[in-house]
JSON list of C-alpha atoms in Angstrom, two decimals:
[
{"chain": "A", "resi": 1, "resn": "UNK", "atom": "CA", "xyz": [14.48, -30.80, -9.35]},
{"chain": "A", "resi": 2, "resn": "UNK", "atom": "CA", "xyz": [16.87, -28.17, -11.36]},
{"chain": "A", "resi": 3, "resn": "UNK", "atom": "CA", "xyz": [19.57, -30.28, -12.99]},
{"chain": "A", "resi": 4, "resn": "UNK", "atom": "CA", "xyz": [22.48, -28.16, -15.30]},
{"chain": "A", "resi": 5, "resn": "UNK", "atom": "CA", "xyz": [23.26, -29.14, -18.55]},
{"chain": "A", "resi": 6, "resn": "UNK", "atom": "CA", "xyz": [26.85, -27.46, -19.80]},
{"chain": "A", "resi": 7, "resn": "UNK", "atom": "CA", "xyz": [27.82, -28.18, -23.45]},
{"chain": "A", "resi": 8, "resn": "UNK", "atom": "CA", "xyz": [31.33, -27.10, -24.77]},
{"chain": "A", "resi": 9, "resn": "UNK", "atom": "CA", "xyz": [33.34, -27.70, -27.83]},
{"chain": "A", "resi": 10, "resn": "UNK", "atom": "CA", "xyz": [35.46, -30.24, -27.35]},
{"chain": "A", "resi": 11, "resn": "UNK", "atom": "CA", "xyz": [39.12, -28.83, -27.28]},
{"chain": "A", "resi": 12, "resn": "UNK", "atom": "CA", "xyz": [40.35, -28.94, -31.17]},
{"chain": "A", "resi": 13, "resn": "UNK", "atom": "CA", "xyz": [37.08, -27.74, -32.31]},
{"chain": "A", "resi": 14, "resn": "UNK", "atom": "CA", "xyz": [37.26, -25.18, -34.27]},
{"chain": "A", "resi": 15, "resn": "UNK", "atom": "CA", "xyz": [34.98, -22.27, -32.39]},
{"chain": "A", "resi": 16, "resn": "UNK", "atom": "CA", "xyz": [34.45, -19.11, -35.12]},
{"chain": "A", "resi": 17, "resn": "UNK", "atom": "CA", "xyz": [31.49, -17.48, -33.16]},
{"chain": "A", "resi": 18, "resn": "UNK", "atom": "CA", "xyz": [34.21, -17.13, -30.31]},
{"chain": "A", "resi": 19, "resn": "UNK", "atom": "CA", "xyz": [36.39, -16.03, -32.74]},
{"chain": "A", "resi": 20, "resn": "UNK", "atom": "CA", "xyz": [34.52, -13.53, -33.83]},
{"chain": "A", "resi": 21, "resn": "UNK", "atom": "CA", "xyz": [33.57, -12.25, -30.35]},
{"chain": "A", "resi": 22, "resn": "UNK", "atom": "CA", "xyz": [37.20, -12.28, -29.37]},
{"chain": "A", "resi": 23, "resn": "UNK", "atom": "CA", "xyz": [37.76, -10.04, -32.33]},
{"chain": "A", "resi": 24, "resn": "UNK", "atom": "CA", "xyz": [34.99, -7.82, -31.04]},
{"chain": "A", "resi": 25, "resn": "UNK", "atom": "CA", "xyz": [35.94, -7.10, -27.93]},
{"chain": "A", "resi": 26, "resn": "UNK", "atom": "CA", "xyz": [39.45, -6.32, -29.29]},
{"chain": "A", "resi": 27, "resn": "UNK", "atom": "CA", "xyz": [37.86, -3.72, -30.91]},
{"chain": "A", "resi": 28, "resn": "UNK", "atom": "CA", "xyz": [35.41, -2.82, -28.41]},
{"chain": "A", "resi": 29, "resn": "UNK", "atom": "CA", "xyz": [38.86, -1.60, -26.13]},
{"chain": "A", "resi": 30, "resn": "UNK", "atom": "CA", "xyz": [39.42, -4.87, -23.92]},
{"chain": "A", "resi": 31, "resn": "UNK", "atom": "CA", "xyz": [42.76, -6.47, -26.11]},
{"chain": "A", "resi": 32, "resn": "UNK", "atom": "CA", "xyz": [43.39, -8.38, -22.68]},
{"chain": "A", "resi": 33, "resn": "UNK", "atom": "CA", "xyz": [40.97, -11.12, -23.92]},
{"chain": "A", "resi": 34, "resn": "UNK", "atom": "CA", "xyz": [42.87, -13.79, -26.34]},
{"chain": "A", "resi": 35, "resn": "UNK", "atom": "CA", "xyz": [40.72, -16.09, -26.82]},
{"chain": "A", "resi": 36, "resn": "UNK", "atom": "CA", "xyz": [36.80, -16.82, -26.43]},
{"chain": "A", "resi": 37, "resn": "UNK", "atom": "CA", "xyz": [35.18, -20.25, -26.49]},
{"chain": "A", "resi": 38, "resn": "UNK", "atom": "CA", "xyz": [31.57, -20.11, -26.31]},
{"chain": "A", "resi": 39, "resn": "UNK", "atom": "CA", "xyz": [28.99, -23.42, -24.90]},
{"chain": "A", "resi": 40, "resn": "UNK", "atom": "CA", "xyz": [25.66, -23.45, -24.03]},
{"chain": "A", "resi": 41, "resn": "UNK", "atom": "CA", "xyz": [23.95, -24.87, -20.99]},
{"chain": "A", "resi": 42, "resn": "UNK", "atom": "CA", "xyz": [20.44, -25.90, -20.87]},
{"chain": "A", "resi": 43, "resn": "UNK", "atom": "CA", "xyz": [18.32, -25.79, -17.23]},
{"chain": "A", "resi": 44, "resn": "UNK", "atom": "CA", "xyz": [15.92, -28.79, -16.61]},
{"chain": "A", "resi": 45, "resn": "UNK", "atom": "CA", "xyz": [13.27, -28.52, -14.63]},
{"chain": "A", "resi": 46, "resn": "UNK", "atom": "CA", "xyz": [13.27, -33.14, -13.75]},
{"chain": "A", "resi": 47, "resn": "UNK", "atom": "CA", "xyz": [10.87, -34.46, -11.88]},
{"chain": "A", "resi": 48, "resn": "UNK", "atom": "CA", "xyz": [12.14, -36.80, -9.17]},
{"chain": "A", "resi": 49, "resn": "UNK", "atom": "CA", "xyz": [13.12, -40.67, -9.95]},
{"chain": "A", "resi": 50, "resn": "UNK", "atom": "CA", "xyz": [15.93, -43.06, -10.07]},
{"chain": "A", "resi": 51, "resn": "UNK", "atom": "CA", "xyz": [18.84, -42.64, -12.51]},
{"chain": "A", "resi": 52, "resn": "UNK", "atom": "CA", "xyz": [18.36, -38.91, -12.49]},
{"chain": "A", "resi": 53, "resn": "UNK", "atom": "CA", "xyz": [21.85, -38.41, -13.20]},
{"chain": "A", "resi": 54, "resn": "UNK", "atom": "CA", "xyz": [22.11, -41.65, -15.95]},
{"chain": "A", "resi": 55, "resn": "UNK", "atom": "CA", "xyz": [19.03, -40.34, -17.57]},
{"chain": "A", "resi": 56, "resn": "UNK", "atom": "CA", "xyz": [20.23, -36.47, -18.19]},
{"chain": "A", "resi": 57, "resn": "UNK", "atom": "CA", "xyz": [23.23, -38.15, -19.83]},
{"chain": "A", "resi": 58, "resn": "UNK", "atom": "CA", "xyz": [21.02, -40.15, -21.93]},
{"chain": "A", "resi": 59, "resn": "UNK", "atom": "CA", "xyz": [19.07, -36.79, -23.12]},
{"chain": "A", "resi": 60, "resn": "UNK", "atom": "CA", "xyz": [22.48, -35.18, -23.87]},
{"chain": "A", "resi": 61, "resn": "UNK", "atom": "CA", "xyz": [23.79, -38.06, -26.22]},
{"chain": "A", "resi": 62, "resn": "UNK", "atom": "CA", "xyz": [20.73, -37.88, -27.51]},
{"chain": "A", "resi": 63, "resn": "UNK", "atom": "CA", "xyz": [19.02, -34.41, -28.30]},
{"chain": "A", "resi": 64, "resn": "UNK", "atom": "CA", "xyz": [21.44, -31.93, -25.86]},
{"chain": "A", "resi": 65, "resn": "UNK", "atom": "CA", "xyz": [25.00, -32.62, -27.38]},
{"chain": "A", "resi": 66, "resn": "UNK", "atom": "CA", "xyz": [26.83, -33.10, -30.50]},
{"chain": "A", "resi": 67, "resn": "UNK", "atom": "CA", "xyz": [29.24, -35.78, -29.37]},
{"chain": "A", "resi": 68, "resn": "UNK", "atom": "CA", "xyz": [31.48, -35.54, -32.49]},
{"chain": "A", "resi": 69, "resn": "UNK", "atom": "CA", "xyz": [31.75, -32.40, -31.65]},
{"chain": "A", "resi": 70, "resn": "UNK", "atom": "CA", "xyz": [30.98, -31.43, -28.31]},
{"chain": "A", "resi": 71, "resn": "UNK", "atom": "CA", "xyz": [31.28, -32.79, -24.77]},
{"chain": "A", "resi": 72, "resn": "UNK", "atom": "CA", "xyz": [28.78, -32.26, -21.68]},
{"chain": "A", "resi": 73, "resn": "UNK", "atom": "CA", "xyz": [29.07, -32.00, -18.06]},
{"chain": "A", "resi": 74, "resn": "UNK", "atom": "CA", "xyz": [25.61, -32.50, -15.90]},
{"chain": "A", "resi": 75, "resn": "UNK", "atom": "CA", "xyz": [25.45, -31.43, -12.47]},
{"chain": "A", "resi": 76, "resn": "UNK", "atom": "CA", "xyz": [22.71, -32.20, -10.02]},
{"chain": "A", "resi": 77, "resn": "UNK", "atom": "CA", "xyz": [21.94, -30.32, -7.16]},
{"chain": "A", "resi": 78, "resn": "UNK", "atom": "CA", "xyz": [23.69, -30.69, -4.08]},
{"chain": "A", "resi": 79, "resn": "UNK", "atom": "CA", "xyz": [22.58, -34.07, -2.38]},
{"chain": "A", "resi": 80, "resn": "UNK", "atom": "CA", "xyz": [20.48, -35.62, -5.83]},
{"chain": "A", "resi": 81, "resn": "UNK", "atom": "CA", "xyz": [21.51, -38.55, -7.72]},
{"chain": "B", "resi": 1, "resn": "UNK", "atom": "CA", "xyz": [43.01, -16.40, -16.49]},
{"chain": "B", "resi": 2, "resn": "UNK", "atom": "CA", "xyz": [40.09, -18.48, -17.66]},
{"chain": "B", "resi": 3, "resn": "UNK", "atom": "CA", "xyz": [36.73, -15.91, -16.76]},
{"chain": "B", "resi": 4, "resn": "UNK", "atom": "CA", "xyz": [33.21, -17.82, -17.27]},
{"chain": "B", "resi": 5, "resn": "UNK", "atom": "CA", "xyz": [30.68, -15.94, -18.11]},
{"chain": "B", "resi": 6, "resn": "UNK", "atom": "CA", "xyz": [26.72, -17.66, -18.05]},
{"chain": "B", "resi": 7, "resn": "UNK", "atom": "CA", "xyz": [24.02, -15.30, -19.82]},
{"chain": "B", "resi": 8, "resn": "UNK", "atom": "CA", "xyz": [20.95, -16.41, -19.03]},
{"chain": "B", "resi": 9, "resn": "UNK", "atom": "CA", "xyz": [17.10, -15.01, -20.00]},
{"chain": "B", "resi": 10, "resn": "UNK", "atom": "CA", "xyz": [15.82, -13.05, -17.24]},
{"chain": "B", "resi": 11, "resn": "UNK", "atom": "CA", "xyz": [12.72, -14.63, -15.29]},
{"chain": "B", "resi": 12, "resn": "UNK", "atom": "CA", "xyz": [9.63, -13.74, -17.64]},
{"chain": "B", "resi": 13, "resn": "UNK", "atom": "CA", "xyz": [10.92, -13.40, -20.76]},
{"chain": "B", "resi": 14, "resn": "UNK", "atom": "CA", "xyz": [9.59, -16.56, -22.78]},
{"chain": "B", "resi": 15, "resn": "UNK", "atom": "CA", "xyz": [12.17, -18.98, -24.46]},
{"chain": "B", "resi": 16, "resn": "UNK", "atom": "CA", "xyz": [11.08, -20.93, -27.81]},
{"chain": "B", "resi": 17, "resn": "UNK", "atom": "CA", "xyz": [13.89, -22.61, -28.16]},
{"chain": "B", "resi": 18, "resn": "UNK", "atom": "CA", "xyz": [14.33, -23.92, -25.07]},
{"chain": "B", "resi": 19, "resn": "UNK", "atom": "CA", "xyz": [10.03, -24.80, -24.88]},
{"chain": "B", "resi": 20, "resn": "UNK", "atom": "CA", "xyz": [10.75, -26.81, -28.22]},
{"chain": "B", "resi": 21, "resn": "UNK", "atom": "CA", "xyz": [13.91, -28.70, -26.54]},
{"chain": "B", "resi": 22, "resn": "UNK", "atom": "CA", "xyz": [11.17, -29.19, -23.68]},
{"chain": "B", "resi": 23, "resn": "UNK", "atom": "CA", "xyz": [8.51, -31.02, -26.76]},
{"chain": "B", "resi": 24, "resn": "UNK", "atom": "CA", "xyz": [11.87, -32.90, -27.96]},
{"chain": "B", "resi": 25, "resn": "UNK", "atom": "CA", "xyz": [12.92, -34.65, -25.16]},
{"chain": "B", "resi": 26, "resn": "UNK", "atom": "CA", "xyz": [9.02, -35.86, -23.67]},
{"chain": "B", "resi": 27, "resn": "UNK", "atom": "CA", "xyz": [8.65, -37.16, -27.32]},
{"chain": "B", "resi": 28, "resn": "UNK", "atom": "CA", "xyz": [11.81, -39.00, -27.15]},
{"chain": "B", "resi": 29, "resn": "UNK", "atom": "CA", "xyz": [10.91, -40.70, -24.02]},
{"chain": "B", "resi": 30, "resn": "UNK", "atom": "CA", "xyz": [11.71, -38.48, -21.59]},
{"chain": "B", "resi": 31, "resn": "UNK", "atom": "CA", "xyz": [8.59, -37.24, -19.89]},
{"chain": "B", "resi": 32, "resn": "UNK", "atom": "CA", "xyz": [10.44, -36.74, -16.77]},
{"chain": "B", "resi": 33, "resn": "UNK", "atom": "CA", "xyz": [11.17, -33.20, -17.97]},
{"chain": "B", "resi": 34, "resn": "UNK", "atom": "CA", "xyz": [8.57, -30.31, -17.12]},
{"chain": "B", "resi": 35, "resn": "UNK", "atom": "CA", "xyz": [11.07, -27.50, -18.29]},
{"chain": "B", "resi": 36, "resn": "UNK", "atom": "CA", "xyz": [13.87, -26.17, -20.18]},
{"chain": "B", "resi": 37, "resn": "UNK", "atom": "CA", "xyz": [15.67, -22.41, -20.42]},
{"chain": "B", "resi": 38, "resn": "UNK", "atom": "CA", "xyz": [18.57, -21.91, -22.82]},
{"chain": "B", "resi": 39, "resn": "UNK", "atom": "CA", "xyz": [21.72, -20.22, -21.70]},
{"chain": "B", "resi": 40, "resn": "UNK", "atom": "CA", "xyz": [25.21, -19.35, -23.24]},
{"chain": "B", "resi": 41, "resn": "UNK", "atom": "CA", "xyz": [28.18, -19.53, -21.30]},
{"chain": "B", "resi": 42, "resn": "UNK", "atom": "CA", "xyz": [31.38, -17.96, -22.67]},
{"chain": "B", "resi": 43, "resn": "UNK", "atom": "CA", "xyz": [35.25, -19.19, -21.38]},
{"chain": "B", "resi": 44, "resn": "UNK", "atom": "CA", "xyz": [37.46, -16.12, -21.44]},
{"chain": "B", "resi": 45, "resn": "UNK", "atom": "CA", "xyz": [41.55, -15.96, -21.40]},
{"chain": "B", "resi": 46, "resn": "UNK", "atom": "CA", "xyz": [42.29, -12.92, -20.10]},
{"chain": "B", "resi": 47, "resn": "UNK", "atom": "CA", "xyz": [45.43, -11.88, -19.10]},
{"chain": "B", "resi": 48, "resn": "UNK", "atom": "CA", "xyz": [46.05, -10.89, -15.61]},
{"chain": "B", "resi": 49, "resn": "UNK", "atom": "CA", "xyz": [45.75, -7.24, -14.41]},
{"chain": "B", "resi": 50, "resn": "UNK", "atom": "CA", "xyz": [44.13, -4.75, -12.40]},
{"chain": "B", "resi": 51, "resn": "UNK", "atom": "CA", "xyz": [39.82, -5.02, -11.96]},
{"chain": "B", "resi": 52, "resn": "UNK", "atom": "CA", "xyz": [39.16, -8.54, -14.28]},
{"chain": "B", "resi": 53, "resn": "UNK", "atom": "CA", "xyz": [36.03, -8.72, -12.59]},
{"chain": "B", "resi": 54, "resn": "UNK", "atom": "CA", "xyz": [34.91, -5.57, -13.52]},
{"chain": "B", "resi": 55, "resn": "UNK", "atom": "CA", "xyz": [36.60, -5.76, -16.65]},
{"chain": "B", "resi": 56, "resn": "UNK", "atom": "CA", "xyz": [34.78, -9.01, -17.41]},
{"chain": "B", "resi": 57, "resn": "UNK", "atom": "CA", "xyz": [31.24, -6.89, -16.64]},
{"chain": "B", "resi": 58, "resn": "UNK", "atom": "CA", "xyz": [31.93, -3.79, -18.84]},
{"chain": "B", "resi": 59, "resn": "UNK", "atom": "CA", "xyz": [32.21, -6.89, -21.58]},
{"chain": "B", "resi": 60, "resn": "UNK", "atom": "CA", "xyz": [29.29, -8.41, -20.92]},
{"chain": "B", "resi": 61, "resn": "UNK", "atom": "CA", "xyz": [27.45, -5.62, -20.59]},
{"chain": "B", "resi": 62, "resn": "UNK", "atom": "CA", "xyz": [28.67, -3.90, -24.15]},
{"chain": "B", "resi": 63, "resn": "UNK", "atom": "CA", "xyz": [28.53, -6.99, -26.12]},
{"chain": "B", "resi": 64, "resn": "UNK", "atom": "CA", "xyz": [27.95, -10.83, -24.53]},
{"chain": "B", "resi": 65, "resn": "UNK", "atom": "CA", "xyz": [24.59, -9.98, -23.04]},
{"chain": "B", "resi": 66, "resn": "UNK", "atom": "CA", "xyz": [21.66, -8.29, -23.84]},
{"chain": "B", "resi": 67, "resn": "UNK", "atom": "CA", "xyz": [20.86, -6.51, -20.39]},
{"chain": "B", "resi": 68, "resn": "UNK", "atom": "CA", "xyz": [17.50, -6.22, -21.67]},
{"chain": "B", "resi": 69, "resn": "UNK", "atom": "CA", "xyz": [16.30, -9.56, -21.55]},
{"chain": "B", "resi": 70, "resn": "UNK", "atom": "CA", "xyz": [19.42, -11.62, -20.07]},
{"chain": "B", "resi": 71, "resn": "UNK", "atom": "CA", "xyz": [21.36, -11.90, -17.09]},
{"chain": "B", "resi": 72, "resn": "UNK", "atom": "CA", "xyz": [25.35, -12.52, -16.81]},
{"chain": "B", "resi": 73, "resn": "UNK", "atom": "CA", "xyz": [26.95, -14.01, -14.19]},
{"chain": "B", "resi": 74, "resn": "UNK", "atom": "CA", "xyz": [31.16, -13.78, -14.10]},
{"chain": "B", "resi": 75, "resn": "UNK", "atom": "CA", "xyz": [33.17, -16.67, -12.32]},
{"chain": "B", "resi": 76, "resn": "UNK", "atom": "CA", "xyz": [36.44, -15.92, -11.74]},
{"chain": "B", "resi": 77, "resn": "UNK", "atom": "CA", "xyz": [38.84, -18.60, -11.01]},
{"chain": "B", "resi": 78, "resn": "UNK", "atom": "CA", "xyz": [39.52, -20.06, -7.65]},
{"chain": "B", "resi": 79, "resn": "UNK", "atom": "CA", "xyz": [41.20, -16.37, -5.46]},
{"chain": "B", "resi": 80, "resn": "UNK", "atom": "CA", "xyz": [41.38, -13.83, -8.45]},
{"chain": "B", "resi": 81, "resn": "UNK", "atom": "CA", "xyz": [39.89, -10.80, -8.26]}
]
């Protein structure tokens, strides 16, 4: 099954890359953009099995996210557990 | 308003970083993961105005995505246009 993981910086953590993108957008003629924050997401093909969500959350804590500064959200296909 | 932009590699474009993450997950004890693809996403704070979606799509084409190898999807808050 296709599992999506979204990793974002925690609120309060500075995002200099996002700030650079925001400045770039303003310079390109988009002054309406007041803030940009950049995250990652992962699309995982995972074999069916028990506790898929818990397993993927463990993957996040071990490899995909730096939980000191990032939070993550795991999204399973409709109806999966 | 808060606009989300998802940027992913087009199908067929190699993703060596995703491949490395997949190998890392298998090595960490998650053999059920057969493929990983990595994307980016952006959270933009955009002032209200006309044609927000079209404006953000233009930002994607000009700066946020490399449309040669990437596709993008713009997600507005419920009810916005």
